[in-house]
Amino acid sequence: MKIFYLFLSFFFFSIVSFSQAPATEVRAVWITTNWGLDWPKQGTSTSAQKEELKAILDVLKRENFNTVLFQARAQGSVFYKSEIEPKSSYFNHADNFDPLAFAIDECHKRGLECHAWIITYPMEKAQMKYTGRGKRRKGVPIANKPDYYKFVNGTWYLDPGRPETKKLIVSIVSEIVSNYDVDGVHFDYIRYPSNTGKFPDEDTFKKYGNGENLADWRRGNINQLVTEVYDTVKSIKKWVQVSSSPLGRYRVLPVSPNDGWTGYEIVFQDAGHWMQAGKHDLMFPMMYYRGRNFYPFLNDWVTNSNGRTIVPGLGVYQMDELNWPLQDITDQMKYIRENKVKGAAYFRVGNLLSNLKGVMDSVRTYYPTPAKLPPLTWLDSIAPNPPLDLQVYRDDHGLLNLKWNTPDKKEDFTYTIYLSPVVNIDKNDANGILVTGLRTNSYSFAAAQGEYGFYYSVTASDRYHNESAVCFPAYFSHSANEQ
């Protein structure tokens, strides 16, 4: 049973102090599983790893996050049951443990969405054999891979131009979406390596180039994969969201033509096209830059969004690796909120949980209340009917209980509970959200007692985040004498 401590004083304090927090906003984090970077601790039992992940999710729930990007595929190894690729060595394989299934279940229990994060083209580090001595000593990769693997600077990459690569990635996505109740699939490294001038795909280009120039052909290879992936996902479960984390600099901008390598020009990642073509639902650009390298590029993403949801990724880790001051991150959070961008994501969760330079304290001030997720209106825009027959009562244990009937037993809903001192409940007022993302039609919590009362109401949201009208409200007096 979920316990929520409601204090009247906090309720009114939040109305006065945090009115700028929107009721609808993506609040996401990346949980890195490869190398056990965020999770799990290696060498521990399955039960210990489960408890470790639950503790992470408990904090995210408490701090009013609503989206988890869970790394389900690293460099050619996976954190789920696959018939295609081997299990990663970074989690305990005992007790038939399936990390992705467990993560999804535990996220949903807490009202969090869980998106399967997939590393796309990079595979594992190459095994090397060495010849010669001294300065002549040379490393040569052991050639034990299919010919659609390419060796670049010590790492194997899938060749984006090969049909075998597209077939493999689409099959992985199909396996995940078919077998797991994921809310989304999320792609990382869906681009050529940064030193693309040396990417060894001359043979592929000669065979499949069809007279195009190299740059357009490479961009087209990734565009084709994105299209195939998107169409495959929607053919299996239309509501599953497709997203990516492209380079934060989409393309060269006139205001900053010399600000480093970009997605479009350098790694052939035409992510703006994916949104314009309707083949993405969300975009999490990696905005791991400071000052003028952040703001114009974020504005460019919004310009190219085609109504899709832009969620800039903030480089919290840079406060550790490059010694950024906290203000770099908080200034970006402020800019996002002031410009009505639809949310933010943080890389990575370990930096948040450690409260690096006080970052979690700052996040807490920006997220004082829960937030709903933006509706995916380009997929479906019809809101469900509101819940029915809301009941509010205090039980023998002193807990306040809310129960209601579902508007349609065939549908898969989440619910948001509102409370208000007045009968007209405003769904756009974040301060009135008691809890959101519920996947059951009941809720219990320990509520403070006093000579006051609230109107309670509930809405239903479908898998596309379309929210119903509020149900008929129920008034409850919090007097100690009320039962």
XYZ file of C-alpha atoms in Angstrom:
483
model
C 0.000 0.000 0.000
C 1.363 3.382 -1.008
C 1.540 5.857 1.861
C 1.459 9.596 1.164
C 1.652 12.129 3.987
C -0.538 15.104 3.237
C -0.029 18.271 5.215
C -2.382 21.193 4.800
C 0.369 23.709 5.446
C 2.506 22.271 2.632
C -0.441 22.319 0.256
C -0.996 26.044 0.666
C 2.753 26.762 0.792
C 3.149 25.089 -2.601
C 0.342 27.199 -4.068
C 2.171 30.383 -3.082
C 5.785 29.391 -3.752
C 5.812 27.032 -6.725
C 3.051 28.230 -9.012
C 5.514 28.230 -11.941
C 5.752 24.417 -12.002
C 3.593 23.112 -14.887
C 1.080 20.316 -14.453
C 2.364 18.592 -17.616
C 6.083 18.057 -18.162
C 8.533 15.254 -18.962
C 11.001 14.666 -16.122
C 13.384 11.933 -17.194
C 16.645 10.279 -16.185
C 19.002 7.838 -17.868
C 19.858 4.732 -15.825
C 23.111 3.342 -17.224
C 23.505 -0.414 -16.777
C 26.616 -1.041 -18.876
C 29.697 -1.379 -16.683
C 27.276 -1.162 -13.726
C 27.717 2.588 -13.942
C 24.392 3.467 -12.290
C 23.112 -0.051 -11.673
C 23.743 -2.821 -10.714
C 26.561 -3.342 -8.268
C 28.434 -6.376 -9.512
C 29.135 -9.400 -7.396
C 25.922 -9.050 -5.406
C 22.935 -11.368 -5.264
C 19.856 -11.071 -7.425
C 17.808 -9.945 -4.442
C 20.388 -7.266 -3.584
C 20.367 -5.963 -7.152
C 16.576 -5.824 -7.111
C 16.579 -3.867 -3.863
C 19.216 -1.523 -5.265
C 17.054 -0.715 -8.291
C 13.936 -0.278 -6.173
C 15.791 2.203 -3.984
C 16.747 4.261 -7.064
C 13.149 4.288 -8.285
C 11.863 5.206 -4.818
C 13.974 8.363 -4.898
C 12.826 9.251 -8.410
C 9.210 8.840 -7.369
C 9.719 10.916 -4.241
C 11.395 13.687 -6.250
C 8.494 13.810 -8.735
C 10.197 12.354 -11.813
C 7.952 10.530 -14.255
C 10.158 8.874 -16.928
C 13.007 6.349 -16.746
C 15.276 5.628 -19.719
C 16.564 2.177 -18.744
C 19.558 0.858 -20.658
C 18.335 -2.466 -22.028
C 21.001 -2.987 -24.700
C 24.632 -2.020 -24.406
C 27.314 -2.878 -26.975
C 25.807 -6.066 -28.328
C 24.678 -7.508 -24.989
C 21.307 -7.115 -23.338
C 19.569 -6.790 -19.983
C 16.535 -8.895 -20.852
C 15.666 -12.353 -22.153
C 16.663 -12.403 -25.796
C 16.748 -15.010 -28.517
C 18.967 -12.700 -30.559
C 21.814 -11.390 -28.391
C 23.630 -12.592 -25.258
C 22.873 -11.415 -21.741
C 25.179 -8.790 -20.316
C 27.679 -9.917 -17.713
C 26.899 -6.840 -15.621
C 23.901 -8.326 -13.809
C 23.353 -11.490 -11.804
C 21.917 -14.235 -14.012
C 20.741 -16.348 -11.086
C 17.071 -16.960 -10.271
C 16.068 -16.386 -13.912
C 16.400 -12.628 -13.316
C 15.135 -10.420 -16.139
C 16.231 -6.818 -15.403
C 14.037 -5.147 -18.025
C 10.877 -6.937 -16.901
C 11.674 -6.079 -13.287
C 12.424 -2.430 -14.110
C 9.167 -2.027 -16.025
C 7.115 -3.568 -13.236
C 8.751 -1.500 -10.508
C 8.496 1.724 -12.538
C 4.802 1.165 -13.158
C 4.163 0.480 -9.482
C 5.527 3.966 -8.796
C 3.717 5.788 -11.593
C 6.885 6.057 -13.700
C 7.127 5.269 -17.394
C 9.925 2.927 -18.491
C 11.563 3.290 -21.902
C 14.022 0.664 -23.165
C 17.267 2.479 -23.986
C 19.154 0.854 -26.867
C 22.759 1.485 -27.921
C 22.386 1.230 -31.699
C 25.553 0.823 -33.775
C 28.573 0.460 -31.423
C 29.351 -3.117 -30.437
C 31.972 -4.496 -28.059
C 35.634 -3.600 -27.832
C 37.774 -5.637 -30.212
C 40.012 -8.467 -29.096
C 43.492 -7.712 -30.372
C 46.538 -9.703 -31.381
C 49.904 -7.969 -31.510
C 52.766 -8.378 -33.934
C 56.292 -6.968 -33.912
C 58.362 -5.588 -31.065
C 59.052 -2.174 -29.576
C 57.996 0.634 -31.890
C 56.986 -1.891 -34.513
C 54.473 -3.551 -32.197
C 51.104 -3.376 -33.915
C 47.619 -4.329 -32.779
C 45.387 -6.146 -35.220
C 41.763 -6.988 -34.401
C 40.897 -10.654 -34.342
C 38.658 -11.043 -37.360
C 35.917 -13.169 -35.829
C 32.956 -10.997 -36.819
C 30.472 -10.969 -39.694
C 31.516 -8.687 -42.540
C 28.868 -6.088 -41.650
C 30.870 -5.309 -38.500
C 33.445 -2.541 -38.989
C 36.508 -1.881 -36.835
C 37.076 1.735 -35.766
C 39.618 2.780 -33.110
C 39.458 -0.400 -31.068
C 35.670 -0.863 -31.241
C 33.432 -2.866 -33.544
C 30.540 -0.993 -35.166
C 27.607 -2.235 -37.161
C 27.798 -0.811 -40.662
C 24.699 1.412 -41.066
C 24.727 0.899 -44.848
C 24.313 -2.857 -44.733
C 20.868 -4.495 -44.913
C 22.011 -7.010 -42.287
C 22.447 -4.162 -39.793
C 18.931 -2.846 -40.342
C 17.520 -6.350 -40.059
C 19.335 -6.959 -36.752
C 18.285 -3.686 -35.109
C 14.668 -4.006 -36.241
C 14.529 -7.572 -34.915
C 15.863 -6.427 -31.523
C 13.267 -3.673 -31.318
C 10.497 -6.065 -32.365
C 11.570 -8.549 -29.698
C 11.470 -5.929 -26.941
C 8.168 -4.338 -27.938
C 6.456 -7.696 -28.476
C 7.594 -9.267 -25.214
C 7.668 -6.363 -22.744
C 5.208 -3.709 -21.584
C 7.632 -0.880 -22.339
C 6.297 2.642 -22.693
C 8.935 3.507 -25.262
C 12.095 2.493 -27.096
C 14.926 5.000 -26.962
C 17.959 5.020 -29.283
C 21.457 6.191 -28.463
C 24.492 6.266 -30.792
C 22.176 6.072 -33.796
C 24.865 7.760 -35.888
C 28.215 7.167 -37.523
C 31.321 7.452 -35.300
C 32.740 10.940 -34.881
C 35.713 10.199 -37.142
C 33.418 9.332 -40.033
C 35.937 10.330 -42.664
C 37.752 7.132 -41.789
C 34.727 4.878 -41.397
C 35.616 1.803 -43.486
C 32.466 1.472 -45.576
C 33.955 1.899 -49.048
C 32.813 -1.587 -50.032
C 29.281 -0.925 -48.779
C 29.077 2.429 -50.535
C 30.282 0.898 -53.792
C 27.619 -1.806 -53.565
C 24.643 0.213 -52.269
C 25.467 3.869 -53.031
C 23.219 4.115 -56.095
C 25.002 7.188 -57.409
C 24.417 9.354 -54.316
C 27.153 11.397 -52.710
C 28.614 9.777 -49.598
C 27.148 12.212 -47.060
C 23.575 11.963 -48.346
C 23.851 8.198 -48.647
C 25.019 7.836 -45.059
C 22.233 10.071 -43.754
C 19.787 8.056 -45.821
C 20.976 4.798 -44.243
C 20.099 6.046 -40.776
C 16.842 7.599 -41.979
C 15.811 4.235 -43.438
C 16.522 2.469 -40.153
C 14.539 5.053 -38.177
C 11.592 4.654 -40.552
C 11.664 0.851 -40.365
C 11.953 0.903 -36.587
C 9.123 3.400 -36.150
C 6.773 1.562 -38.485
C 7.597 -1.773 -36.827
C 6.916 -0.437 -33.346
C 3.592 1.106 -34.362
C 2.507 -2.099 -36.105
C 2.981 -4.011 -32.839
C 1.849 -1.471 -30.231
C 0.889 1.923 -31.563
C 1.202 3.623 -28.159
C 4.864 2.678 -27.606
C 6.893 5.864 -28.015
C 9.973 6.062 -30.232
C 12.718 8.484 -29.248
C 16.436 9.124 -29.618
C 19.220 11.066 -27.958
C 21.011 12.710 -30.910
C 23.934 15.094 -30.665
C 22.793 18.337 -29.079
C 23.983 20.374 -32.064
C 21.644 19.234 -34.822
C 23.208 21.280 -37.614
C 25.505 24.251 -38.250
C 23.730 27.479 -37.298
C 24.553 30.916 -38.695
C 24.807 32.326 -35.168
C 27.537 29.826 -34.243
C 29.076 28.275 -37.382
C 32.268 27.096 -35.698
C 30.951 25.556 -32.476
C 32.173 22.006 -32.923
C 30.872 18.928 -34.632
C 27.203 18.578 -35.416
C 24.822 15.706 -36.008
C 23.826 16.507 -39.572
C 27.209 17.456 -41.032
C 29.687 15.334 -39.081
C 27.977 12.065 -38.068
C 25.171 12.073 -40.680
C 22.383 12.157 -38.119
C 19.413 14.019 -39.622
C 17.307 13.913 -36.465
C 15.216 16.931 -37.409
C 14.075 15.008 -40.476
C 12.887 12.141 -38.273
C 10.430 14.464 -36.555
C 9.430 16.268 -39.739
C 8.724 12.901 -41.384
C 6.628 11.781 -38.410
C 8.990 8.945 -37.469
C 9.722 10.017 -33.893
C 7.520 10.842 -30.921
C 10.072 12.381 -28.559
C 13.572 13.745 -28.938
C 16.122 13.875 -26.120
C 19.011 15.843 -27.681
C 22.203 15.588 -25.668
C 22.593 19.253 -24.743
C 25.851 18.737 -22.883
C 27.108 22.271 -23.553
C 27.392 25.555 -21.727
C 26.181 29.090 -22.385
C 25.786 30.116 -26.007
C 26.452 26.523 -27.101
C 23.213 25.485 -25.385
C 20.501 28.040 -26.050
C 20.486 28.530 -29.859
C 20.758 24.805 -30.460
C 17.860 24.021 -28.128
C 15.782 26.658 -29.930
C 16.639 24.964 -33.228
C 15.345 21.620 -31.928
C 12.044 23.235 -30.988
C 11.841 24.838 -34.437
C 12.255 21.442 -36.078
C 9.996 19.516 -33.693
C 6.893 19.273 -35.923
C 4.807 19.281 -32.759
C 6.722 16.369 -31.236
C 8.012 16.525 -27.684
C 11.513 17.972 -27.199
C 13.187 16.968 -23.941
C 16.739 18.380 -23.730
C 19.247 16.145 -21.994
C 21.277 18.019 -19.395
C 24.895 17.025 -18.779
C 24.900 16.748 -15.006
C 27.957 14.489 -15.294
C 29.951 17.457 -16.640
C 29.976 18.935 -13.135
C 32.185 15.959 -12.281
C 34.179 15.361 -15.462
C 34.707 19.015 -16.495
C 34.075 20.661 -13.114
C 31.116 22.711 -14.307
C 29.534 24.838 -11.601
C 26.007 23.962 -10.571
C 24.748 27.234 -12.028
C 25.373 25.958 -15.560
C 22.730 23.287 -14.998
C 20.278 25.446 -13.067
C 20.472 28.200 -15.708
C 19.525 25.622 -18.321
C 16.657 24.318 -16.195
C 15.410 27.872 -15.809
C 15.639 28.517 -19.557
C 13.705 25.331 -20.326
C 10.917 26.285 -17.951
C 10.728 29.935 -19.027
C 10.569 28.992 -22.714
C 7.901 26.343 -22.153
C 10.006 23.475 -23.478
C 8.182 20.290 -22.537
C 10.632 18.874 -20.028
C 14.193 17.864 -19.258
C 16.250 14.692 -18.893
C 19.346 14.199 -16.757
C 22.454 12.196 -17.514
C 22.923 10.365 -15.390
C 20.931 9.133 -12.406
C 24.015 8.379 -10.306
C 25.012 12.047 -10.381
C 21.541 13.035 -9.216
C 21.397 10.476 -6.426
C 24.801 11.564 -5.113
C 23.491 15.157 -5.090
C 26.586 16.245 -7.022
C 27.286 19.891 -6.113
C 23.734 20.077 -4.734
C 22.026 19.263 -8.044
C 19.256 17.186 -6.475
C 18.487 19.999 -4.057
C 18.034 22.279 -7.076
C 15.914 19.753 -8.953
C 13.700 19.459 -5.901
C 12.852 23.163 -6.057
C 11.881 22.842 -9.731
C 9.770 19.721 -9.205
C 7.803 20.419 -5.994
C 4.684 18.675 -7.295
C 3.976 15.652 -9.536
C 3.579 16.229 -13.278
C 1.587 14.452 -15.970
C 3.060 13.504 -19.337
C 2.318 15.441 -22.552
C -0.325 13.819 -24.780
C 0.801 12.103 -27.982
C -1.936 13.724 -30.048
C -0.359 12.833 -33.426
C -0.978 9.159 -32.545
C -4.383 9.517 -30.915
C -6.221 12.568 -29.602
C -9.468 11.113 -28.229
C -9.696 11.408 -24.449
C -11.329 8.575 -22.488
C -14.439 8.973 -20.391
C -13.914 10.000 -16.752
C -13.911 7.449 -13.927
C -17.184 6.660 -12.183
C -18.557 6.407 -8.645
C -15.682 7.937 -6.681
C -15.729 7.047 -2.984
C -13.601 8.712 -0.296
C -13.528 7.359 3.257
C -11.245 6.852 6.251
C -10.723 3.247 7.336
C -10.218 1.724 10.793
C -6.445 2.280 10.509
C -6.881 6.013 9.983
C -5.946 5.874 6.294
C -7.843 7.888 3.734
C -9.044 5.681 0.878
C -10.171 6.611 -2.618
C -11.855 4.075 -4.886
C -13.532 4.464 -8.262
C -14.769 2.456 -11.217
C -12.920 2.397 -14.519
C -14.602 4.131 -17.461
C -13.947 1.163 -19.789
C -12.738 -2.191 -18.500
C -11.201 -3.056 -21.873
C -8.785 -0.133 -21.813
C -5.429 0.225 -20.062
C -5.584 3.447 -18.045
C -3.472 5.407 -15.641
C -5.107 7.759 -13.145
C -4.446 11.170 -11.642
C -5.963 12.218 -8.319
C -6.662 15.892 -7.659
C -7.618 17.733 -4.505
C -8.865 21.285 -4.118
C -10.393 23.504 -1.441
C -13.044 24.523 -4.013
C -15.426 22.372 -6.023
C -14.128 23.469 -9.451
C -10.928 21.469 -9.909
C -8.356 22.823 -12.366
C -6.399 20.072 -14.144
C -3.773 22.619 -15.202
C -2.875 23.531 -11.637
C 0.059 21.340 -10.598
C -0.509 22.200 -6.947
C -3.769 20.269 -7.054
C -2.167 16.985 -8.179
C -2.014 14.534 -5.312
C -0.613 11.648 -7.345
C -0.395 10.697 -11.029
C 0.511 7.628 -13.084
C -1.554 5.276 -10.900
C -2.276 1.936 -12.545
C -4.931 0.795 -10.073
C -8.394 2.185 -9.354
C -7.775 2.760 -5.664
C -5.364 4.731 -3.502
C -4.701 4.929 0.237
C -2.624 7.398 2.199
C -2.135 8.779 5.696
C -3.733 12.217 5.696
C -3.429 14.875 8.372
C -6.501 15.686 10.425
C -7.951 19.123 11.059
C -11.016 21.290 10.785
C -10.906 21.583 7.019
C -11.858 19.551 3.975
C -11.010 18.972 0.310
C -12.812 18.099 -2.864
C -11.221 15.019 -4.428
C -11.544 13.982 -8.051
C -9.907 11.532 -10.482
C -9.137 11.482 -14.212
C -8.269 8.585 -16.510
C -5.489 8.783 -19.104
C -4.929 6.326 -21.950
C -1.572 5.029 -23.196
C -1.282 8.119 -25.395
C -1.569 10.386 -22.306
C -4.952 11.749 -23.379
C -6.648 12.759 -20.142
C -10.358 12.595 -19.403
C -12.421 15.253 -17.718
C -12.460 15.063 -13.931
C -15.029 12.728 -12.443
C -17.766 14.065 -10.200
C -15.848 15.289 -7.122
C -16.273 13.951 -3.618
C -15.882 16.215 -0.598
C -14.164 14.858 2.502
C -13.798 16.576 5.852
C -10.472 15.915 7.536
C -11.932 16.423 10.962
C -10.812 13.879 13.557
C -14.457 12.969 14.000
C -14.954 12.108 10.321
C -14.963 8.427 9.358
